[in-house]
Amino acid sequence: MSGSYEDDVTAGDCWSVLSSDPDAFLIDVRTSAEWNYVGVPSAPQDARPPVLIEWQSYPAMAVDLSFAARLGQHVLENGGTHESRLYFLCRSGARSMASAAAMTAEGFRHCYNVLDGFEGPVDGQGHRGTVAGWKAAGLPWRQR
């Protein structure tokens, strides 16, 4: 337990829950530039599509102060509740921790950070996506 949100999970554990819990949400909080140039995660066949909502916007990288209200409204308008499991994903895990904490403070009880994010840490050659995270776990994703 992190203290400010429910827990940290691996990308594989997140995928397992998304595959079995139709009430769960995958929320990618990276920037639109990252979605466009790096790719976006795909959801299991019967799961909700991933929610793409920026925690910070490039290039200023200022936190979107309306993030929690906008995401909360999206979850509730799309059949979710304050009891739905929300899984947060960013590049490597920092923005997703902050967004999971923000949504917990907003009253959503089951917020999770996906460890190592979409790309994870850099490898020995300075490349991401090979060591840990969504891509390295071999989970589906696509170019946007």
CSV table of C-alpha atoms in Angstrom, one decimal:
chain,number,residue,atom,x,y,z
A,1,MET,CA,0.0,0.0,0.0
A,2,SER,CA,1.5,3.3,-1.0
A,3,GLY,CA,-0.4,5.4,1.5
A,4,SER,CA,-1.8,7.9,-1.0
A,5,TYR,CA,-3.4,5.3,-3.4
A,6,GLU,CA,-4.3,1.7,-3.1
A,7,ASP,CA,-1.2,-0.1,-4.5
A,8,ASP,CA,1.4,-0.5,-7.2
A,9,VAL,CA,0.9,-3.4,-9.7
A,10,THR,CA,2.9,-4.8,-12.6
A,11,ALA,CA,1.8,-4.3,-16.1
A,12,GLY,CA,1.0,-8.1,-16.3
A,13,ASP,CA,-1.2,-7.9,-13.1
A,14,CYS,CA,-3.0,-4.8,-14.6
A,15,TRP,CA,-3.7,-6.8,-17.8
A,16,SER,CA,-5.1,-9.7,-15.8
A,17,VAL,CA,-7.5,-7.5,-14.0
A,18,LEU,CA,-8.6,-5.7,-17.1
A,19,SER,CA,-9.2,-9.1,-18.7
A,20,SER,CA,-11.5,-10.2,-15.9
A,21,ASP,CA,-13.1,-7.1,-14.5
A,22,PRO,CA,-15.3,-5.2,-17.0
A,23,ASP,CA,-15.6,-2.4,-14.4
A,24,ALA,CA,-11.9,-1.6,-14.4
A,25,PHE,CA,-10.4,1.3,-16.3
A,26,LEU,CA,-6.9,1.7,-17.8
A,27,ILE,CA,-5.9,5.4,-17.7
A,28,ASP,CA,-2.9,6.6,-19.7
A,29,VAL,CA,-1.8,9.9,-18.3
A,30,ARG,CA,1.1,10.6,-20.7
A,31,THR,CA,1.1,13.6,-23.1
A,32,SER,CA,-0.6,13.6,-26.5
A,33,ALA,CA,3.0,13.8,-28.0
A,34,GLU,CA,3.8,10.5,-26.3
A,35,TRP,CA,0.6,8.9,-27.5
A,36,ASN,CA,1.3,10.1,-31.0
A,37,TYR,CA,5.0,9.3,-31.3
A,38,VAL,CA,5.5,6.4,-28.8
A,39,GLY,CA,2.2,4.5,-29.1
A,40,VAL,CA,-0.8,3.7,-26.8
A,41,PRO,CA,-1.7,0.5,-24.9
A,42,SER,CA,-4.4,-1.7,-26.2
A,43,ALA,CA,-7.0,-3.2,-23.8
A,44,PRO,CA,-8.1,-6.8,-23.6
A,45,GLN,CA,-11.0,-7.7,-26.0
A,46,ASP,CA,-13.9,-7.3,-23.6
A,47,ALA,CA,-12.4,-4.4,-21.6
A,48,ARG,CA,-13.1,-0.7,-21.8
A,49,PRO,CA,-10.8,1.1,-24.2
A,50,PRO,CA,-7.9,2.9,-22.5
A,51,VAL,CA,-8.7,6.4,-21.3
A,52,LEU,CA,-6.2,8.9,-22.7
A,53,ILE,CA,-6.0,12.0,-20.5
A,54,GLU,CA,-3.0,14.1,-19.9
A,55,TRP,CA,-1.8,14.7,-16.3
A,56,GLN,CA,0.6,17.3,-17.6
A,57,SER,CA,0.7,19.0,-21.1
A,58,TYR,CA,3.8,19.3,-23.2
A,59,PRO,CA,5.8,21.5,-23.5
A,60,ALA,CA,5.2,23.4,-20.3
A,61,MET,CA,4.5,20.2,-18.3
A,62,ALA,CA,2.2,22.0,-15.9
A,63,VAL,CA,-0.2,19.7,-14.1
A,64,ASP,CA,-3.8,20.0,-15.4
A,65,LEU,CA,-5.7,21.3,-12.4
A,66,SER,CA,-8.9,20.0,-13.9
A,67,PHE,CA,-7.6,16.5,-14.3
A,68,ALA,CA,-9.3,14.9,-11.3
A,69,ALA,CA,-12.7,16.5,-12.0
A,70,ARG,CA,-12.6,15.6,-15.8
A,71,LEU,CA,-11.5,12.0,-15.2
A,72,GLY,CA,-14.0,11.5,-12.4
A,73,GLN,CA,-16.8,12.7,-14.6
A,74,HIS,CA,-15.6,10.4,-17.4
A,75,VAL,CA,-15.5,7.4,-15.2
A,76,LEU,CA,-19.0,8.1,-13.7
A,77,GLU,CA,-20.5,8.9,-17.2
A,78,ASN,CA,-19.1,5.7,-18.6
A,79,GLY,CA,-20.6,3.2,-16.1
A,80,GLY,CA,-17.9,3.4,-13.5
A,81,THR,CA,-18.3,4.2,-9.8
A,82,HIS,CA,-16.1,5.4,-6.9
A,83,GLU,CA,-15.5,1.6,-6.3
A,84,SER,CA,-14.2,0.9,-9.9
A,85,ARG,CA,-10.6,-0.1,-10.1
A,86,LEU,CA,-8.5,2.6,-11.9
A,87,TYR,CA,-5.1,1.7,-13.3
A,88,PHE,CA,-2.8,4.6,-14.1
A,89,LEU,CA,0.0,4.3,-16.7
A,90,CYS,CA,2.6,6.9,-17.7
A,91,ARG,CA,6.1,6.5,-19.3
A,92,SER,CA,7.9,5.1,-16.3
A,93,GLY,CA,5.7,5.4,-13.2
A,94,ALA,CA,6.0,8.9,-11.7
A,95,ARG,CA,3.0,10.8,-13.3
A,96,SER,CA,0.8,7.7,-12.8
A,97,MET,CA,1.6,7.7,-9.0
A,98,ALA,CA,0.6,11.4,-8.8
A,99,SER,CA,-2.6,10.9,-10.8
A,100,ALA,CA,-3.6,7.8,-8.7
A,101,ALA,CA,-3.1,9.8,-5.6
A,102,ALA,CA,-5.2,12.7,-7.0
A,103,MET,CA,-8.0,10.4,-7.9
A,104,THR,CA,-7.9,8.7,-4.4
A,105,ALA,CA,-8.2,12.2,-2.9
A,106,GLU,CA,-11.2,12.7,-5.2
A,107,GLY,CA,-12.9,9.8,-3.5
A,108,PHE,CA,-12.1,6.9,-5.9
A,109,ARG,CA,-11.2,4.0,-3.6
A,110,HIS,CA,-9.2,1.6,-5.8
A,111,CYS,CA,-6.5,3.5,-7.6
A,112,TYR,CA,-3.4,1.7,-8.8
A,113,ASN,CA,0.0,2.8,-10.3
A,114,VAL,CA,1.2,0.5,-13.0
A,115,LEU,CA,4.9,0.0,-12.1
A,116,ASP,CA,7.5,1.0,-14.8
A,117,GLY,CA,4.7,2.5,-16.9
A,118,PHE,CA,4.4,2.1,-20.7
A,119,GLU,CA,8.2,2.2,-21.5
A,120,GLY,CA,10.0,1.6,-18.2
A,121,PRO,CA,13.6,2.6,-17.5
A,122,VAL,CA,16.4,2.9,-20.1
A,123,ASP,CA,18.5,-0.1,-21.0
A,124,GLY,CA,22.3,-0.2,-21.4
A,125,GLN,CA,22.0,1.5,-24.8
A,126,GLY,CA,19.7,4.3,-23.5
A,127,HIS,CA,16.5,2.9,-25.0
A,128,ARG,CA,13.2,2.4,-23.3
A,129,GLY,CA,10.7,-0.4,-23.7
A,130,THR,CA,13.1,-3.3,-23.3
A,131,VAL,CA,13.7,-3.6,-19.6
A,132,ALA,CA,10.3,-3.3,-17.8
A,133,GLY,CA,6.8,-1.9,-18.3
A,134,TRP,CA,3.9,-2.5,-20.6
A,135,LYS,CA,6.0,-2.8,-23.8
A,136,ALA,CA,8.7,-5.0,-22.3
A,137,ALA,CA,6.0,-7.3,-20.8
A,138,GLY,CA,4.9,-8.0,-24.4
A,139,LEU,CA,1.4,-6.5,-23.8
A,140,PRO,CA,-0.4,-5.2,-26.9
A,141,TRP,CA,-0.1,-1.6,-28.0
A,142,ARG,CA,-0.4,0.3,-31.2
A,143,GLN,CA,0.8,3.4,-33.0
A,144,ARG,CA,-1.8,6.1,-33.0
